[in-house]
């Protein structure tokens, strides 16, 4: 890999830039902990999140159900709030791709960072807890419509998805994800240049990936306090 700093999008002051895949359970845990810390520190509305795409399927191929099921079991032990569940819907509804959902998050970002943040979280919860097929256009729009206070304009979101105008955003993120600038999902970047990958969690696998299971060796939810304070001060 190479680093092309000029291609990496700048991080605005007061913002945490989040690079992740929607089916990455480590990203889901990190985002829940970050949001919880932000609320506890009184930084809601001060430290904002900007979601970018680290599309694992473009590196590895279609998302395998066995991999996500085993990761859900492993990480559910350290983050009960995630309400991780193995996939319970029909096998043929499993979302082996989430590129359209990633486009939707970019489209929501274009409305506001709050809209992008809330849609991103709702899509993750819909998949991990409720086994909803977030690869499908109608499911994505239904989830957006269920958000409180109409934070996402669903009509505008549908127009954006149907035009495909945010697919280029996803592919630009993929190009950057292939450089050393973004080491993996999730990666958090700050205005001061800080870049951290999967902060606070150390894990190893027992057995082969997707057949064995992840074991968390250590985890520290409080690492997000420092990230948020630094973001708020920038």
Tab-separated table of C-alpha atoms in Angstrom:
chain	number	residue	atom	x	y	z
A	1	UNK	CA	0.000	0.000	0.000
A	2	UNK	CA	1.005	3.607	-0.452
A	3	UNK	CA	-0.095	6.788	1.210
A	4	UNK	CA	-1.389	9.691	-0.834
A	5	UNK	CA	-2.119	12.359	1.739
A	6	UNK	CA	-3.442	14.726	-0.916
A	7	UNK	CA	-6.239	12.273	-1.755
A	8	UNK	CA	-7.395	11.811	1.830
A	9	UNK	CA	-10.309	14.151	2.590
A	10	UNK	CA	-9.618	16.722	5.278
A	11	UNK	CA	-11.370	16.424	8.628
A	12	UNK	CA	-13.319	19.503	9.628
A	13	UNK	CA	-12.778	21.028	13.044
A	14	UNK	CA	-15.108	19.586	15.656
A	15	UNK	CA	-15.558	16.396	13.644
A	16	UNK	CA	-14.653	12.737	13.978
A	17	UNK	CA	-14.314	11.180	10.541
A	18	UNK	CA	-15.341	7.510	10.649
A	19	UNK	CA	-14.214	5.026	7.997
A	20	UNK	CA	-16.056	1.732	8.259
A	21	UNK	CA	-18.135	-0.989	6.671
A	22	UNK	CA	-21.796	-1.257	7.656
A	23	UNK	CA	-21.418	-4.981	8.400
A	24	UNK	CA	-18.270	-4.546	10.491
A	25	UNK	CA	-19.204	-5.459	14.080
A	26	UNK	CA	-16.118	-3.726	15.483
A	27	UNK	CA	-17.318	-0.492	13.880
A	28	UNK	CA	-20.753	-0.921	15.417
A	29	UNK	CA	-19.257	-1.418	18.876
A	30	UNK	CA	-16.986	1.589	18.402
A	31	UNK	CA	-19.801	3.853	17.270
A	32	UNK	CA	-22.046	2.886	20.173
A	33	UNK	CA	-19.235	3.584	22.612
A	34	UNK	CA	-18.332	6.857	20.941
A	35	UNK	CA	-21.921	8.094	20.994
A	36	UNK	CA	-22.342	7.018	24.623
A	37	UNK	CA	-19.161	8.833	25.624
A	38	UNK	CA	-20.200	11.931	23.688
A	39	UNK	CA	-23.490	12.062	25.541
A	40	UNK	CA	-21.819	11.492	28.908
A	41	UNK	CA	-19.268	14.255	28.230
A	42	UNK	CA	-21.963	16.706	27.180
A	43	UNK	CA	-20.547	16.975	23.655
A	44	UNK	CA	-23.690	16.172	21.665
A	45	UNK	CA	-23.935	18.829	18.990
A	46	UNK	CA	-20.280	19.766	19.544
A	47	UNK	CA	-18.368	16.728	18.256
A	48	UNK	CA	-19.935	15.618	14.984
A	49	UNK	CA	-19.467	12.392	13.025
A	50	UNK	CA	-18.718	12.252	9.313
A	51	UNK	CA	-19.212	8.762	7.891
A	52	UNK	CA	-17.018	7.458	5.082
A	53	UNK	CA	-16.959	4.004	3.486
A	54	UNK	CA	-14.367	1.284	4.007
A	55	UNK	CA	-16.066	-1.293	1.720
A	56	UNK	CA	-14.867	-4.683	2.904
A	57	UNK	CA	-16.698	-6.495	0.104
A	58	UNK	CA	-14.585	-4.712	-2.509
A	59	UNK	CA	-11.505	-6.126	-0.799
A	60	UNK	CA	-12.798	-9.573	0.110
A	61	UNK	CA	-15.841	-10.352	-2.033
A	62	UNK	CA	-19.464	-10.806	-0.879
A	63	UNK	CA	-20.082	-10.646	2.855
A	64	UNK	CA	-20.267	-14.205	4.242
A	65	UNK	CA	-23.004	-14.942	6.740
A	66	UNK	CA	-20.820	-17.328	8.756
A	67	UNK	CA	-18.286	-14.586	9.394
A	68	UNK	CA	-20.775	-12.042	10.693
A	69	UNK	CA	-22.622	-14.601	12.809
A	70	UNK	CA	-19.480	-15.692	14.633
A	71	UNK	CA	-18.297	-12.104	15.128
A	72	UNK	CA	-21.686	-11.164	16.571
A	73	UNK	CA	-21.401	-13.919	19.161
A	74	UNK	CA	-17.889	-12.841	20.143
A	75	UNK	CA	-18.491	-9.105	20.411
A	76	UNK	CA	-21.923	-9.387	21.974
A	77	UNK	CA	-20.209	-10.396	25.192
A	78	UNK	CA	-18.472	-7.030	25.596
A	79	UNK	CA	-21.165	-4.669	24.278
A	80	UNK	CA	-24.698	-5.678	25.353
A	81	UNK	CA	-26.118	-2.377	24.047
A	82	UNK	CA	-25.387	-3.569	20.493
A	83	UNK	CA	-27.960	-6.361	20.927
A	84	UNK	CA	-26.048	-8.517	18.471
A	85	UNK	CA	-28.067	-11.394	17.027
A	86	UNK	CA	-27.142	-14.072	14.527
A	87	UNK	CA	-29.066	-13.795	11.253
A	88	UNK	CA	-32.621	-15.092	11.780
A	89	UNK	CA	-34.385	-14.122	8.529
A	90	UNK	CA	-34.448	-16.357	5.459
A	91	UNK	CA	-31.022	-17.212	4.085
A	92	UNK	CA	-31.872	-15.794	0.667
A	93	UNK	CA	-32.476	-12.367	2.226
A	94	UNK	CA	-29.004	-12.096	3.747
A	95	UNK	CA	-27.286	-8.871	2.506
A	96	UNK	CA	-24.094	-10.125	0.890
A	97	UNK	CA	-23.570	-6.576	-0.409
A	98	UNK	CA	-24.171	-3.243	1.321
A	99	UNK	CA	-22.853	-0.859	-1.337
A	100	UNK	CA	-26.297	0.675	-1.906
A	101	UNK	CA	-26.665	1.218	1.837
A	102	UNK	CA	-23.254	2.914	1.851
A	103	UNK	CA	-24.468	5.169	-0.954
A	104	UNK	CA	-27.495	5.978	1.184
A	105	UNK	CA	-25.284	7.114	4.070
A	106	UNK	CA	-23.361	9.387	1.701
A	107	UNK	CA	-26.665	10.738	0.386
A	108	UNK	CA	-27.865	11.389	3.938
A	109	UNK	CA	-24.547	13.108	4.736
A	110	UNK	CA	-25.287	15.472	1.863
A	111	UNK	CA	-28.469	16.468	3.704
A	112	UNK	CA	-26.645	16.917	7.032
A	113	UNK	CA	-24.027	15.117	9.087
A	114	UNK	CA	-26.737	14.401	11.660
A	115	UNK	CA	-28.839	12.714	8.974
A	116	UNK	CA	-25.851	10.626	7.885
A	117	UNK	CA	-25.019	9.626	11.449
A	118	UNK	CA	-28.568	8.598	12.339
A	119	UNK	CA	-29.146	6.631	9.133
A	120	UNK	CA	-25.804	4.862	9.500
A	121	UNK	CA	-26.632	3.764	13.047
A	122	UNK	CA	-30.166	2.709	12.110
A	123	UNK	CA	-28.908	0.562	9.237
A	124	UNK	CA	-26.447	-1.193	11.528
A	125	UNK	CA	-29.095	-1.823	14.171
A	126	UNK	CA	-31.540	-3.086	11.550
A	127	UNK	CA	-29.011	-5.649	10.368
A	128	UNK	CA	-27.376	-6.731	13.624
A	129	UNK	CA	-30.484	-6.898	15.817
A	130	UNK	CA	-33.466	-7.276	13.496
A	131	UNK	CA	-32.028	-9.257	10.548
A	132	UNK	CA	-33.308	-6.783	7.964
A	133	UNK	CA	-31.883	-7.009	4.464
A	134	UNK	CA	-30.211	-3.604	4.248
A	135	UNK	CA	-28.968	-4.317	0.727
A	136	UNK	CA	-32.449	-3.622	-0.640
A	137	UNK	CA	-33.603	-0.165	-1.729
A	138	UNK	CA	-37.037	-0.436	-0.156
A	139	UNK	CA	-35.653	-1.610	3.191
A	140	UNK	CA	-33.155	1.268	3.247
A	141	UNK	CA	-35.934	3.786	2.588
A	142	UNK	CA	-38.181	2.193	5.222
A	143	UNK	CA	-35.424	2.442	7.816
A	144	UNK	CA	-34.806	6.092	6.893
A	145	UNK	CA	-38.520	6.808	7.252
A	146	UNK	CA	-38.580	5.309	10.747
A	147	UNK	CA	-36.035	7.793	12.113
A	148	UNK	CA	-37.247	10.310	14.648
A	149	UNK	CA	-37.980	13.937	13.768
A	150	UNK	CA	-37.761	13.194	10.033
A	151	UNK	CA	-34.021	13.756	10.290
A	152	UNK	CA	-33.642	12.220	6.803
A	153	UNK	CA	-35.680	13.524	3.871
A	154	UNK	CA	-36.751	10.155	2.460
A	155	UNK	CA	-37.993	11.579	-0.845
A	156	UNK	CA	-34.622	13.234	-1.449
A	157	UNK	CA	-32.844	10.051	-0.355
A	158	UNK	CA	-34.824	7.995	-2.882
A	159	UNK	CA	-33.990	10.468	-5.630
A	160	UNK	CA	-30.300	10.294	-4.749
A	161	UNK	CA	-30.280	6.492	-4.761
A	162	UNK	CA	-32.168	6.267	-8.033
A	163	UNK	CA	-29.798	8.689	-9.741
A	164	UNK	CA	-26.745	6.827	-8.450
A	165	UNK	CA	-24.994	10.112	-7.835
A	166	UNK	CA	-23.268	8.933	-4.644
A	167	UNK	CA	-21.800	5.725	-6.074
A	168	UNK	CA	-18.745	7.763	-7.067
A	169	UNK	CA	-18.346	8.820	-3.413
A	170	UNK	CA	-18.227	5.176	-2.335
A	171	UNK	CA	-15.662	4.336	-4.999
A	172	UNK	CA	-13.504	7.335	-4.090
A	173	UNK	CA	-13.552	6.137	-0.501
A	174	UNK	CA	-12.544	2.673	-1.685
A	175	UNK	CA	-9.562	4.107	-3.551
A	176	UNK	CA	-8.434	5.907	-0.388
A	177	UNK	CA	-9.098	2.803	1.711
A	178	UNK	CA	-6.505	0.963	-0.363
A	179	UNK	CA	-3.755	3.317	0.834
A	180	UNK	CA	-1.927	3.368	4.153
A	181	UNK	CA	-3.956	6.425	5.148
A	182	UNK	CA	-6.884	4.239	6.295
A	183	UNK	CA	-5.653	1.058	7.998
A	184	UNK	CA	-9.000	-0.728	8.330
A	185	UNK	CA	-12.587	-0.713	9.570
A	186	UNK	CA	-13.219	1.137	11.773
A	187	UNK	CA	-10.739	3.996	11.485
A	188	UNK	CA	-11.314	7.304	13.280
A	189	UNK	CA	-9.616	10.489	12.063
A	190	UNK	CA	-9.429	13.937	13.694
A	191	UNK	CA	-8.686	17.449	12.486
A	192	UNK	CA	-5.292	17.379	14.245
A	193	UNK	CA	-4.137	14.437	12.110
A	194	UNK	CA	-4.844	11.685	14.628
A	195	UNK	CA	-5.728	8.375	12.959
A	196	UNK	CA	-6.657	5.323	15.049
A	197	UNK	CA	-7.903	1.904	13.986
A	198	UNK	CA	-10.345	-0.070	16.156
A	199	UNK	CA	-9.325	1.775	19.328
A	200	UNK	CA	-9.469	0.051	22.676
A	201	UNK	CA	-10.066	-3.520	21.473
A	202	UNK	CA	-7.559	-6.362	21.256
A	203	UNK	CA	-8.878	-9.595	19.767
A	204	UNK	CA	-7.702	-12.933	18.415
A	205	UNK	CA	-9.441	-15.766	16.591
A	206	UNK	CA	-9.901	-19.306	17.844
A	207	UNK	CA	-9.941	-21.577	14.823
A	208	UNK	CA	-10.217	-20.482	11.181
A	209	UNK	CA	-12.064	-17.277	10.339
A	210	UNK	CA	-15.812	-17.795	9.829
A	211	UNK	CA	-15.561	-21.298	11.299
A	212	UNK	CA	-14.037	-20.395	14.654
A	213	UNK	CA	-14.886	-17.366	16.754
A	214	UNK	CA	-13.262	-14.126	17.953
A	215	UNK	CA	-11.997	-13.841	21.514
A	216	UNK	CA	-11.656	-10.344	22.967
A	217	UNK	CA	-8.418	-10.196	24.948
A	218	UNK	CA	-9.003	-6.680	26.269
A	219	UNK	CA	-11.259	-3.722	25.656
A	220	UNK	CA	-11.439	-0.179	26.995
A	221	UNK	CA	-14.537	1.893	26.186
A	222	UNK	CA	-12.921	4.995	27.673
A	223	UNK	CA	-10.513	5.500	24.769
A	224	UNK	CA	-13.288	7.472	23.084
A	225	UNK	CA	-13.228	10.155	25.773
A	226	UNK	CA	-9.873	11.435	24.565
A	227	UNK	CA	-10.863	11.293	20.896
A	228	UNK	CA	-14.014	13.293	21.522
A	229	UNK	CA	-12.320	15.895	23.717
A	230	UNK	CA	-9.640	16.434	21.085
A	231	UNK	CA	-12.246	16.689	18.346
A	232	UNK	CA	-14.228	19.237	20.351
A	233	UNK	CA	-11.125	21.351	20.992
A	234	UNK	CA	-10.017	21.469	17.353
